[in-house]
Amino acid sequence: MRKLLQKISEDRKAVVLTLQAGKLSWRMIECSIPHYPRCNSVCINGVLYYIAENGAFSPTYRDMIIVSFDFRSEKFSFIEVAKPFFHSLINFNVHPATVLINYNGKLASLRSSECFDFCRKTTSFEIEKGMGTSKHVYKLPPMWEHAAADNFLYCAGVTCSNEVVLVKYSLYGPFYVFYYSLETETSRIVKIQGLGAFGGFRIYTFVDHVFELLSHENTAAKDLGGSSSRRRTIPVDLIFEILLRLPVKSIARGRCLSKLWASILERQDFTDHYLTRSSARPQLLFAFQDRCKVFFFSAPQDDNSSLITASYHMSFPVNRVKEIYSPMVCVREGMKTPVTVWVICNPSTGQYFTLPRMKTRNNKCDVRSFFGYDPVEKQFKVLSMTTLAHGKRDLVIYKEHQVLTLQTGKLSWRMIECNVPHHHGINCICINGVLYYKAKNGADSSTYGKDIIVTFDVRSEKFGFIEVDKPFIPVHTLINFNAKLASVESYSFNRRSPIHLWVLDDIEKNEWSKHVYKLPASWEEVVGDADLYCVKVTASNEVVLSGYYQRSPFYVFYYSLEKETVRRVEIQGMEAFKHFQVYTFVDHVEDVKVYFKTGS
């Protein structure tokens, strides 16, 4: 239920109006302490907070206070705050130095440390939670002075992903919205177009606006012959079309609005439609480990721009990262007797979940895991294996194989049979429900120790094996080439030599075709001395090349197998992780389905 609160000057009176069907009218309510409201306010969990001056004749007369108003009970209360909390009050109604915000569901205040506005002179700002009980200082990144330039900015609010939204007061020239992430201490800039007709006007900016899909008819409708109690509902099909066009973060926020919204957004048909639409807009996914956290960013994959900004998605705490495979992070837990566990995450929804430990006869054994998708049953599965034996010449053999299906409810591992012992490599890919990964044959036969490709049907959970010629497998990356398994030599791009691509044309006959591609004459000029590796190949047959570490500037390179051309794309927004190892993945698709409960 929505209500309007209006304060009557410095009097002890206030009036409330409830937005509802039928005739609307104001109700007078009592306020125990007279006060002068200021402009800044925020509503959190049904309680309105705003800044005011104390109007009571007492030693605290005209001191700054925070007024809280419970919309349900319609009762006032007051919070006294320290004077430094409200510094720089000159022309407060126009340029609020202190801004009340919603920080993780709690009241907090944000203020610049040097001036009213987040202009180019500002180097840091502060956030206080619980009105003085907890203070946090954040430094603006080195690029801020260049990014903000001479724009005098104010804080429009903080998003649910903890990004401070900063905008200009008036519309002069190009209009930008600045986002500063409190979690990664990085900034990004978004240019807003379509407002040119209002040049020179004062602009009011709000965050977390949510479209209202259900509405009540007001008294005007009644005057036209309608019923004031009649509810007008948008058809579900139209609601779906609207929601399918929303960004994934808006979907995540929508689930928190009510049980009705959650029921709509978690319906199987809606999540399937959203996944289908997102598949047409694949993303690049980037991961970093900084101390005891793993961070995820994404950026458009098929954007033809030479410069794009990565969007921050999520982070979660870890002990010690061993490996990162999208969307899994291998973590070593424990100090004295560390064990290997896997954390599954969905960057789209911000969820993460630690998988149950595998059932194994040896807790100290090594664990390897792969992630696959069954498009028929629409299920994600995790294939894991453990080391329990050593073959001839110390070849480590993986003997136990287990599968876990990601689904709601309790998760558990199932033991499955693998008829050929093998030692797997780290490179894998899933194509049309079949998982492929490189391995060495561990069977006691003439082919012992030779390179093979293991196939695992995600739906039937059956293994298969492909023998390959030894020269091409060790240094090659398995890729999806026109829905067929292929292999490309990873280091050719650094040697500037021709690219050799092998395509598995017939898996039953084990027939491969070889394709040779030349690097363009502009390669040296575009790539320079970058140390690159092959990430994977996109659906448009562009080889995606990335560096091992975050550099400034950071580039991703695309080599077109069809045109034999190369292009370079600069990725901004991840400068806080300079010199950190970067994990790059292609074909990340935003999936809003809830597969598991959020970790803690």
Coordinates of C-alpha atoms in Angstrom, one line a residue:
M1 CA 0.0 0.0 0.0
R2 CA 1.4 3.4 -1.0
K3 CA 1.0 6.5 1.2
L4 CA 2.0 10.2 0.9
L5 CA 3.3 12.1 4.0
Q6 CA 3.2 15.9 4.1
K7 CA 4.7 17.9 7.0
I8 CA 3.0 21.2 7.9
S9 CA 5.9 23.6 8.5
E10 CA 7.4 23.6 12.0
D11 CA 4.1 22.6 13.6
R12 CA 3.5 19.3 15.4
K13 CA 1.0 18.4 12.7
A14 CA 1.4 16.2 9.6
V15 CA -1.1 14.8 7.1
V16 CA -1.2 11.4 5.4
L17 CA -2.9 10.2 2.2
T18 CA -3.4 6.6 1.2
L19 CA -3.3 5.9 -2.5
Q20 CA -6.2 3.6 -3.1
A21 CA -9.3 3.1 -5.2
G22 CA -12.2 5.4 -4.4
K23 CA -12.2 9.0 -3.0
L24 CA -8.8 10.2 -1.8
S25 CA -8.5 12.4 1.3
W26 CA -5.8 13.6 3.7
R27 CA -5.8 12.6 7.4
M28 CA -4.3 14.7 10.1
I29 CA -1.8 12.9 12.4
E30 CA 0.3 14.0 15.4
C31 CA 4.0 14.5 15.5
S32 CA 5.6 14.8 19.0
I33 CA 8.6 17.0 18.0
P34 CA 8.3 20.0 15.7
H35 CA 10.9 20.0 13.1
Y36 CA 11.9 21.5 9.7
P37 CA 12.2 18.8 7.0
R38 CA 15.0 18.9 4.5
C39 CA 15.0 17.6 1.0
N40 CA 16.8 14.3 1.3
S41 CA 14.8 11.1 2.2
V42 CA 14.8 7.3 1.6
C43 CA 12.3 4.6 2.3
I44 CA 13.6 1.2 3.6
N45 CA 11.3 -1.7 4.4
G46 CA 8.3 0.5 5.0
V47 CA 10.0 3.2 7.1
L48 CA 10.6 6.7 5.7
Y49 CA 13.8 8.5 6.8
Y50 CA 14.5 12.1 6.2
I51 CA 16.9 14.8 7.5
A52 CA 15.4 17.7 9.5
E53 CA 16.3 20.5 11.9
N54 CA 15.0 20.1 15.5
G55 CA 12.3 22.7 16.1
A56 CA 11.7 22.0 19.8
F57 CA 12.7 24.7 22.2
S58 CA 15.5 22.8 24.0
P59 CA 19.3 22.8 24.0
T60 CA 19.2 20.8 20.8
Y61 CA 17.1 23.5 19.0
R62 CA 18.0 23.6 15.3
D63 CA 20.3 20.7 15.6
M64 CA 20.2 18.2 12.7
I65 CA 18.2 15.0 13.3
I66 CA 16.9 12.1 11.3
V67 CA 13.2 11.6 11.4
S68 CA 11.7 8.2 10.8
F69 CA 8.1 7.6 9.8
D70 CA 6.5 4.1 9.9
F71 CA 4.0 4.0 7.0
R72 CA 2.0 1.2 8.4
S73 CA 1.6 2.4 12.0
E74 CA 1.9 6.1 10.9
K75 CA 4.1 6.9 13.9
F76 CA 7.1 9.2 14.1
S77 CA 10.4 8.7 15.8
F78 CA 13.7 10.6 15.8
I79 CA 17.4 9.7 15.6
E80 CA 20.0 12.1 17.1
V81 CA 23.2 12.2 15.2
A82 CA 26.6 13.7 15.8
K83 CA 27.3 17.2 14.3
P84 CA 30.1 16.1 12.0
F85 CA 27.6 13.8 10.4
F86 CA 26.0 16.8 8.7
H87 CA 28.9 18.9 7.6
S88 CA 28.8 21.6 4.9
L89 CA 25.1 22.6 5.2
I90 CA 25.4 25.7 3.1
N91 CA 22.5 25.8 0.7
F92 CA 21.6 22.3 1.8
N93 CA 18.2 22.1 0.0
V94 CA 19.9 22.6 -3.3
H95 CA 23.2 20.8 -2.8
P96 CA 22.8 18.1 -0.1
A97 CA 26.3 17.3 1.3
T98 CA 24.9 14.3 3.2
V99 CA 22.7 11.8 1.4
L100 CA 20.7 9.2 3.1
I101 CA 20.9 5.9 1.2
N102 CA 19.7 2.2 1.4
Y103 CA 22.9 0.2 2.0
N104 CA 22.1 -3.6 2.1
G105 CA 18.7 -2.9 3.6
K106 CA 20.0 -0.6 6.3
L107 CA 20.0 3.1 6.7
A108 CA 23.3 4.8 5.8
S109 CA 24.6 8.2 4.9
L110 CA 27.0 9.1 2.2
R111 CA 29.0 12.3 1.9
S112 CA 31.9 13.6 -0.1
S113 CA 35.1 14.2 2.0
E114 CA 36.2 17.4 0.3
C115 CA 33.2 19.3 -1.2
F116 CA 29.4 19.1 -1.8
D117 CA 29.7 17.6 -5.2
F118 CA 31.6 14.6 -6.5
C119 CA 33.5 16.9 -8.8
R120 CA 37.0 16.2 -10.1
K121 CA 38.6 17.5 -6.8
T122 CA 37.0 14.8 -4.7
T123 CA 39.4 11.9 -3.9
S124 CA 37.3 9.9 -1.4
F125 CA 33.9 9.7 0.3
E126 CA 32.5 8.2 3.5
I127 CA 29.6 6.0 4.3
E128 CA 28.2 5.7 7.8
K129 CA 26.0 2.8 8.7
G130 CA 23.7 2.9 11.8
M131 CA 24.2 6.6 12.1
G132 CA 27.8 6.7 13.4
T133 CA 28.2 3.2 14.6
S134 CA 30.2 2.1 11.6
K135 CA 32.2 4.3 9.2
H136 CA 33.7 3.3 5.9
V137 CA 36.0 5.4 3.7
Y138 CA 36.2 4.6 -0.1
K139 CA 38.8 6.1 -2.4
L140 CA 37.9 7.1 -5.9
P141 CA 40.0 5.4 -8.6
P142 CA 42.9 7.2 -10.3
M143 CA 40.9 7.5 -13.5
W144 CA 38.1 9.5 -11.7
E145 CA 39.6 12.9 -12.3
H146 CA 39.7 12.2 -16.0
A147 CA 36.3 10.5 -16.0
A148 CA 34.4 13.1 -14.0
A149 CA 36.2 16.1 -15.6
D150 CA 34.4 19.3 -14.8
N151 CA 31.1 17.7 -14.1
F152 CA 29.6 18.8 -10.8
L153 CA 27.8 15.7 -9.6
Y154 CA 25.5 14.7 -6.8
C155 CA 24.5 11.3 -5.5
A156 CA 21.1 10.1 -6.9
G157 CA 21.2 7.0 -4.7
V158 CA 22.8 3.6 -4.4
T159 CA 21.6 0.5 -6.3
C160 CA 20.9 -2.9 -4.8
S161 CA 24.3 -4.0 -6.3
N162 CA 26.0 -1.3 -4.1
E163 CA 26.8 1.0 -7.0
V164 CA 26.7 4.8 -6.1
V165 CA 24.8 6.6 -8.9
L166 CA 26.2 10.1 -9.6
V167 CA 24.6 12.6 -12.0
K168 CA 24.7 16.3 -13.0
Y169 CA 22.2 18.9 -11.7
S170 CA 21.4 20.3 -15.2
L171 CA 21.3 19.1 -18.7
Y172 CA 24.2 20.8 -20.5
G173 CA 25.9 19.0 -23.4
P174 CA 26.2 15.2 -23.3
F175 CA 24.5 13.7 -20.3
Y176 CA 26.3 10.9 -18.4
V177 CA 25.5 8.7 -15.4
F178 CA 28.5 7.7 -13.3
Y179 CA 28.5 4.5 -11.4
Y180 CA 30.9 3.8 -8.5
S181 CA 31.1 0.3 -7.1
L182 CA 31.5 0.1 -3.4
E183 CA 32.6 -3.5 -3.6
T184 CA 35.3 -3.2 -6.3
E185 CA 36.1 0.5 -5.9
T186 CA 35.8 0.9 -9.7
S187 CA 33.8 3.4 -11.8
R188 CA 32.0 3.2 -15.1
I189 CA 30.2 5.8 -17.3
V190 CA 27.0 5.4 -19.2
K191 CA 26.0 8.0 -21.8
I192 CA 22.2 8.7 -21.8
Q193 CA 20.8 9.8 -25.2
G194 CA 17.4 11.1 -26.2
L195 CA 17.2 14.1 -23.7
G196 CA 18.5 16.7 -26.1
A197 CA 15.2 18.6 -26.2
F198 CA 15.7 19.6 -22.5
G199 CA 19.1 21.2 -22.8
G200 CA 19.7 23.7 -20.0
F201 CA 16.9 22.3 -17.8
R202 CA 17.2 21.1 -14.3
I203 CA 17.2 17.3 -14.3
Y204 CA 15.9 15.0 -11.5
T205 CA 17.4 11.5 -11.5
F206 CA 16.1 8.6 -9.5
V207 CA 17.3 5.0 -9.0
D208 CA 15.6 1.7 -8.7
H209 CA 12.5 2.7 -10.5
V210 CA 10.2 -0.3 -11.0
F211 CA 7.4 -0.4 -13.5
E212 CA 3.9 -0.9 -11.9
L213 CA 2.1 -3.6 -13.9
L214 CA -1.1 -3.8 -11.8
S215 CA -3.1 -0.6 -11.3
H216 CA -6.3 0.5 -9.6
E217 CA -8.8 2.7 -11.4
N218 CA -9.1 6.1 -9.7
T219 CA -12.1 8.4 -9.1
A220 CA -11.8 9.8 -12.7
A221 CA -12.6 6.3 -14.0
K222 CA -15.6 6.2 -11.8
D223 CA -16.9 9.5 -13.1
L224 CA -16.7 8.0 -16.6
G225 CA -19.0 5.2 -15.6
G226 CA -16.4 2.7 -14.3
S227 CA -16.3 1.0 -10.9
S228 CA -13.9 2.4 -8.3
S229 CA -13.2 -1.0 -6.9
R230 CA -12.6 -2.7 -10.3
R231 CA -9.0 -3.8 -10.9
R232 CA -7.4 -3.4 -14.2
T233 CA -4.8 -6.1 -15.0
I234 CA -2.4 -6.3 -17.8
P235 CA -2.5 -9.7 -19.6
V236 CA 0.2 -12.2 -18.5
D237 CA 1.5 -12.5 -22.1
L238 CA 2.1 -8.7 -22.2
I239 CA 3.7 -8.8 -18.7
F240 CA 6.1 -11.5 -20.0
E241 CA 7.0 -9.4 -23.0
I242 CA 7.8 -6.4 -20.8
L243 CA 9.8 -8.5 -18.3
L244 CA 11.8 -10.2 -21.0
R245 CA 13.2 -6.9 -22.0
L246 CA 14.4 -6.0 -18.6
P247 CA 18.1 -6.4 -17.6
V248 CA 19.0 -9.3 -15.4
K249 CA 19.6 -7.1 -12.3
S250 CA 16.0 -5.8 -12.6
I251 CA 14.8 -9.3 -12.7
A252 CA 16.7 -10.1 -9.5
R253 CA 15.2 -7.0 -7.8
G254 CA 11.7 -7.9 -9.0
R255 CA 11.9 -11.2 -7.1
C256 CA 12.2 -9.3 -3.8
L257 CA 9.1 -7.1 -4.4
S258 CA 6.5 -9.6 -3.4
K259 CA 5.4 -13.3 -3.6
L260 CA 3.4 -12.5 -6.7
W261 CA 6.4 -11.1 -8.6
A262 CA 8.6 -13.9 -7.4
S263 CA 6.0 -16.5 -8.7
I264 CA 5.9 -14.8 -12.1
L265 CA 9.7 -14.4 -12.5
E266 CA 10.4 -18.0 -11.3
R267 CA 7.9 -19.7 -13.7
Q268 CA 9.5 -22.3 -16.0
D269 CA 8.1 -20.8 -19.2
F270 CA 9.4 -17.3 -18.3
T271 CA 13.0 -18.4 -17.3
D272 CA 13.1 -20.5 -20.5
H273 CA 12.1 -17.6 -22.7
Y274 CA 14.6 -15.3 -20.9
L275 CA 17.4 -17.8 -21.5
T276 CA 16.4 -18.1 -25.2
R277 CA 16.5 -14.3 -25.7
S278 CA 19.8 -14.1 -23.7
S279 CA 21.4 -16.7 -25.9
A280 CA 21.1 -14.3 -28.8
R281 CA 23.2 -11.8 -26.8
P282 CA 26.2 -13.8 -25.5
Q283 CA 28.6 -12.1 -23.1
L284 CA 32.3 -12.2 -22.3
L285 CA 32.8 -13.2 -18.6
F286 CA 35.8 -12.2 -16.6
A287 CA 36.8 -13.5 -13.1
F288 CA 39.5 -12.2 -10.7
Q289 CA 40.7 -13.4 -7.3
D290 CA 41.7 -10.6 -4.9
R291 CA 42.7 -11.9 -1.5
C292 CA 39.8 -13.8 -0.1
K293 CA 37.2 -13.0 -2.8
V294 CA 36.4 -13.9 -6.3
F295 CA 34.9 -11.2 -8.5
F296 CA 32.9 -11.6 -11.8
F297 CA 32.4 -9.0 -14.6
S298 CA 30.8 -9.3 -18.0
A299 CA 30.9 -7.3 -21.3
P300 CA 29.1 -7.6 -24.6
Q301 CA 30.7 -10.3 -26.8
D302 CA 29.5 -9.4 -30.3
D303 CA 29.7 -5.6 -29.9
N304 CA 31.6 -4.1 -32.9
S305 CA 32.7 -1.2 -30.8
S306 CA 36.5 -0.7 -30.1
L307 CA 35.8 0.2 -26.5
I308 CA 33.2 -1.3 -24.1
T309 CA 32.7 -1.1 -20.4
A310 CA 32.5 -4.3 -18.3
S311 CA 29.6 -4.6 -15.8
Y312 CA 30.3 -5.9 -12.3
H313 CA 28.0 -8.8 -11.3
M314 CA 29.0 -10.4 -8.0
S315 CA 31.7 -11.6 -5.6
F316 CA 31.8 -14.2 -2.9
P317 CA 34.3 -15.1 -0.2
V318 CA 36.8 -18.0 -0.6
N319 CA 39.7 -19.4 1.3
R320 CA 42.2 -20.3 -1.4
V321 CA 41.3 -20.6 -5.1
K322 CA 42.8 -23.5 -7.0
E323 CA 41.1 -23.2 -10.3
I324 CA 38.3 -21.3 -12.0
Y325 CA 36.1 -22.7 -14.7
S326 CA 33.0 -20.8 -15.7
P327 CA 30.8 -21.0 -13.7
M328 CA 32.7 -23.1 -11.1
V329 CA 35.5 -22.1 -8.7
C330 CA 37.7 -24.8 -7.2
V331 CA 38.5 -23.9 -3.6
R332 CA 40.9 -25.4 -1.1
E333 CA 39.3 -25.2 2.4
G334 CA 40.9 -25.7 5.8
M335 CA 44.3 -24.8 7.0
K336 CA 45.8 -27.9 8.6
T337 CA 44.1 -30.5 6.5
P338 CA 42.8 -28.6 3.4
V339 CA 40.2 -30.3 1.2
T340 CA 39.1 -29.5 -2.3
V341 CA 35.5 -28.2 -2.7
W342 CA 33.7 -26.6 -5.7
V343 CA 31.6 -23.5 -5.6
I344 CA 29.0 -23.0 -8.2
C345 CA 27.8 -19.5 -9.0
N346 CA 25.4 -17.7 -11.3
P347 CA 26.7 -14.2 -12.0
S348 CA 23.3 -13.3 -13.5
T349 CA 21.4 -13.7 -10.2
G350 CA 24.4 -13.2 -7.8
Q351 CA 23.8 -16.7 -6.3
Y352 CA 26.6 -19.0 -5.2
F353 CA 26.6 -22.4 -3.6
T354 CA 29.2 -24.8 -2.3
L355 CA 28.7 -28.2 -3.7
P356 CA 28.6 -31.2 -1.3
R357 CA 31.9 -33.0 -0.8
M358 CA 32.3 -36.0 -3.0
K359 CA 32.1 -39.5 -1.5
T360 CA 35.6 -40.9 -1.8
R361 CA 37.7 -43.5 -0.1
N362 CA 40.6 -41.1 0.1
N363 CA 39.9 -37.5 1.4
K364 CA 43.4 -36.3 0.4
C365 CA 43.0 -37.3 -3.2
D366 CA 42.9 -34.8 -6.0
V367 CA 39.6 -33.8 -7.5
R368 CA 38.8 -32.7 -11.1
S369 CA 35.4 -31.4 -12.2
F370 CA 33.7 -30.3 -15.4
F371 CA 30.4 -28.5 -16.0
G372 CA 27.9 -29.6 -18.7
Y373 CA 24.4 -28.9 -19.9
D374 CA 21.7 -31.2 -21.2
P375 CA 19.6 -29.2 -23.7
V376 CA 16.9 -31.9 -23.9
E377 CA 16.1 -32.2 -20.2
K378 CA 17.4 -28.6 -19.6
Q379 CA 19.6 -29.7 -16.8
F380 CA 23.1 -28.6 -15.6
K381 CA 25.3 -31.4 -14.3
V382 CA 28.7 -31.5 -12.7
L383 CA 31.1 -34.4 -13.6
S384 CA 33.8 -35.0 -11.0
M385 CA 36.6 -37.6 -10.6
T386 CA 39.2 -38.4 -8.0
T387 CA 42.7 -39.8 -8.2
L388 CA 43.0 -43.1 -6.5
A389 CA 45.8 -45.0 -8.4
H390 CA 49.1 -44.5 -10.1
G391 CA 49.7 -46.4 -13.4
K392 CA 52.9 -47.2 -15.1
R393 CA 55.5 -44.4 -15.3
D394 CA 53.7 -42.5 -12.5
L395 CA 50.7 -41.6 -14.7
V396 CA 48.0 -40.5 -12.3
I397 CA 44.7 -42.4 -13.0
Y398 CA 41.2 -41.1 -12.1
K399 CA 39.3 -44.1 -10.9
E400 CA 36.1 -42.7 -9.2
H401 CA 33.6 -40.8 -11.3
Q402 CA 30.6 -39.1 -9.9
V403 CA 27.8 -36.9 -11.2
L404 CA 25.7 -34.2 -9.5
T405 CA 22.5 -32.6 -11.1
L406 CA 21.9 -29.0 -10.2
Q407 CA 18.3 -28.8 -9.1
T408 CA 16.1 -27.5 -6.3
G409 CA 16.1 -29.6 -3.1
K410 CA 18.9 -31.6 -1.6
L411 CA 22.0 -32.2 -3.8
S412 CA 23.9 -35.5 -3.8
W413 CA 26.6 -37.2 -5.9
R414 CA 25.9 -40.4 -7.8
M415 CA 28.7 -42.9 -8.6
I416 CA 28.9 -43.8 -12.3
E417 CA 31.1 -46.3 -14.3
C418 CA 33.9 -45.4 -16.6
N419 CA 35.3 -48.4 -18.6
V420 CA 38.6 -46.8 -19.6
P421 CA 40.9 -45.4 -16.8
H422 CA 42.5 -42.2 -17.9
H423 CA 44.2 -39.0 -16.7
H424 CA 42.4 -35.9 -17.8
G425 CA 43.8 -32.5 -18.9
I426 CA 42.3 -29.1 -18.0
N427 CA 40.8 -28.2 -21.4
C428 CA 37.1 -29.0 -22.0
I429 CA 34.0 -27.9 -23.9
C430 CA 30.3 -28.9 -24.0
I431 CA 28.6 -29.1 -27.4
N432 CA 25.0 -30.1 -27.9
G433 CA 24.8 -31.9 -24.5
V434 CA 28.2 -33.8 -24.9
L435 CA 31.2 -32.8 -22.8
Y436 CA 34.6 -33.2 -24.4
Y437 CA 37.9 -33.0 -22.6
K438 CA 41.5 -34.0 -23.3
A439 CA 43.1 -36.9 -21.4
K440 CA 45.8 -39.6 -21.5
N441 CA 44.8 -43.2 -21.8
G442 CA 45.5 -45.1 -18.6
A443 CA 44.4 -48.6 -19.8
D444 CA 47.0 -51.3 -19.6
S445 CA 47.4 -51.7 -23.4
S446 CA 49.5 -50.7 -26.3
T447 CA 47.9 -47.3 -26.3
Y448 CA 48.8 -46.6 -22.7
G449 CA 49.8 -43.0 -22.1
K450 CA 48.6 -41.8 -25.5
D451 CA 46.5 -38.7 -26.0
I452 CA 42.7 -39.2 -26.3
I453 CA 39.6 -37.1 -26.1
V454 CA 37.0 -38.3 -23.6
T455 CA 33.3 -37.7 -24.4
F456 CA 30.6 -37.7 -21.8
D457 CA 27.0 -37.6 -22.7
V458 CA 25.4 -35.3 -20.1
R459 CA 22.0 -36.8 -20.5
S460 CA 22.8 -40.6 -20.6
E461 CA 25.9 -40.1 -18.4
K462 CA 27.9 -42.5 -20.6
F463 CA 31.6 -42.1 -21.5
G464 CA 33.2 -42.5 -24.9
F465 CA 36.7 -42.1 -26.2
I466 CA 38.3 -40.7 -29.4
E467 CA 41.9 -41.6 -30.4
V468 CA 43.8 -38.7 -31.8
D469 CA 47.2 -38.1 -33.5
K470 CA 49.8 -37.2 -31.0
P471 CA 51.3 -34.2 -32.7
F472 CA 48.3 -31.9 -32.4
I473 CA 46.6 -32.6 -29.1
P474 CA 49.0 -31.5 -26.2
V475 CA 49.1 -27.7 -27.0
H476 CA 45.7 -27.4 -28.6
T477 CA 42.4 -25.8 -27.3
L478 CA 39.2 -27.7 -27.8
I479 CA 36.6 -25.4 -29.4
N480 CA 33.1 -25.4 -30.9
F481 CA 33.4 -24.9 -34.6
N482 CA 30.0 -24.8 -36.3
A483 CA 28.5 -27.2 -33.7
K484 CA 31.4 -29.6 -34.3
L485 CA 34.3 -30.5 -32.0
A486 CA 37.5 -28.8 -33.3
S487 CA 41.0 -28.2 -32.0
V488 CA 43.2 -25.1 -32.6
E489 CA 46.9 -24.7 -31.7
S490 CA 47.0 -22.2 -28.8
Y491 CA 50.4 -20.7 -29.3
S492 CA 50.3 -20.0 -33.0
F493 CA 48.9 -16.6 -32.2
N494 CA 52.1 -15.7 -30.3
R495 CA 54.5 -17.1 -32.9
R496 CA 52.7 -15.2 -35.7
S497 CA 52.6 -18.4 -37.7
P498 CA 49.7 -19.8 -39.7
I499 CA 46.7 -21.2 -37.7
H500 CA 46.1 -24.9 -37.9
L501 CA 42.5 -26.0 -37.2
W502 CA 41.4 -29.6 -37.0
V503 CA 37.6 -30.3 -37.2
L504 CA 36.0 -33.6 -36.2
D505 CA 33.7 -34.2 -39.2
D506 CA 32.6 -37.8 -38.3
I507 CA 32.9 -38.9 -34.7
E508 CA 31.9 -42.5 -35.5
K509 CA 34.7 -42.9 -38.2
N510 CA 37.1 -40.6 -36.3
E511 CA 37.6 -38.4 -39.4
W512 CA 39.2 -35.1 -39.0
S513 CA 39.7 -32.3 -41.6
K514 CA 42.6 -29.8 -41.4
H515 CA 42.2 -26.1 -42.1
V516 CA 45.0 -23.5 -42.4
Y517 CA 44.5 -19.8 -41.8
K518 CA 47.0 -17.0 -42.2
L519 CA 47.4 -14.1 -39.8
P520 CA 46.8 -10.7 -41.5
A521 CA 49.6 -8.2 -42.3
S522 CA 48.2 -5.8 -39.6
W523 CA 48.7 -8.4 -36.9
E524 CA 51.9 -6.9 -35.5
E525 CA 50.3 -3.4 -35.5
V526 CA 47.1 -4.4 -33.8
V527 CA 48.4 -7.0 -31.3
G528 CA 51.9 -5.7 -30.6
D529 CA 53.8 -7.7 -27.9
A530 CA 50.7 -9.0 -26.1
D531 CA 51.1 -12.5 -24.6
L532 CA 47.8 -14.1 -25.7
Y533 CA 46.1 -17.5 -25.4
C534 CA 43.0 -18.8 -27.2
V535 CA 39.9 -18.6 -25.0
K536 CA 37.4 -20.2 -27.4
V537 CA 35.6 -19.4 -30.7
T538 CA 32.3 -17.5 -30.9
A539 CA 29.2 -18.6 -33.0
S540 CA 30.4 -16.2 -35.7
N541 CA 33.7 -18.1 -36.0
E542 CA 35.8 -15.5 -34.3
V543 CA 38.7 -16.8 -32.2
V544 CA 38.7 -14.8 -28.9
L545 CA 42.2 -14.1 -27.6
S546 CA 42.9 -12.8 -24.1
G547 CA 45.9 -12.0 -22.0
Y548 CA 46.8 -13.9 -18.8
Y549 CA 46.9 -10.8 -16.6
Q550 CA 44.9 -7.5 -16.3
R551 CA 46.8 -4.7 -18.0
S552 CA 46.0 -1.1 -18.4
P553 CA 44.6 -0.8 -21.0
F554 CA 43.2 -4.3 -21.2
Y555 CA 42.3 -5.7 -24.6
V556 CA 40.5 -8.7 -26.0
F557 CA 41.3 -9.6 -29.6
Y558 CA 39.0 -11.3 -32.2
Y559 CA 40.5 -13.2 -35.1
S560 CA 37.9 -14.0 -37.8
L561 CA 38.5 -17.4 -39.3
E562 CA 36.2 -16.5 -42.3
K563 CA 37.8 -13.1 -43.1
E564 CA 41.3 -13.7 -41.7
T565 CA 41.1 -10.3 -40.1
V566 CA 41.8 -9.2 -36.5
R567 CA 40.2 -6.5 -34.4
R568 CA 41.0 -5.2 -30.9
V569 CA 38.4 -4.3 -28.2
E570 CA 39.4 -2.3 -25.1
I571 CA 37.6 -3.4 -21.9
Q572 CA 37.2 -0.8 -19.2
G573 CA 35.8 -1.0 -15.7
M574 CA 38.2 -3.5 -14.3
E575 CA 41.2 -1.3 -13.6
A576 CA 41.1 -2.1 -9.8
F577 CA 42.5 -5.5 -10.7
K578 CA 45.6 -4.3 -12.6
H579 CA 48.3 -7.0 -12.7
F580 CA 45.9 -9.7 -11.3
Q581 CA 45.4 -12.9 -13.2
V582 CA 42.3 -12.6 -15.3
Y583 CA 40.1 -15.6 -16.3
T584 CA 38.2 -15.0 -19.5
F585 CA 35.3 -17.0 -20.8
V586 CA 33.1 -16.7 -23.9
D587 CA 29.4 -17.3 -24.6
H588 CA 28.2 -16.5 -21.1
V589 CA 24.4 -16.4 -21.2
E590 CA 22.4 -14.5 -18.6
D591 CA 20.2 -17.1 -16.9
V592 CA 17.6 -16.0 -14.3
K593 CA 16.5 -19.4 -13.2
V594 CA 17.0 -20.2 -9.6
Y595 CA 18.9 -23.5 -9.4
F596 CA 19.9 -23.4 -5.7
K597 CA 19.6 -21.4 -2.6
T598 CA 22.1 -18.5 -2.1
G599 CA 25.2 -19.3 -0.1
S600 CA 26.0 -17.5 3.1

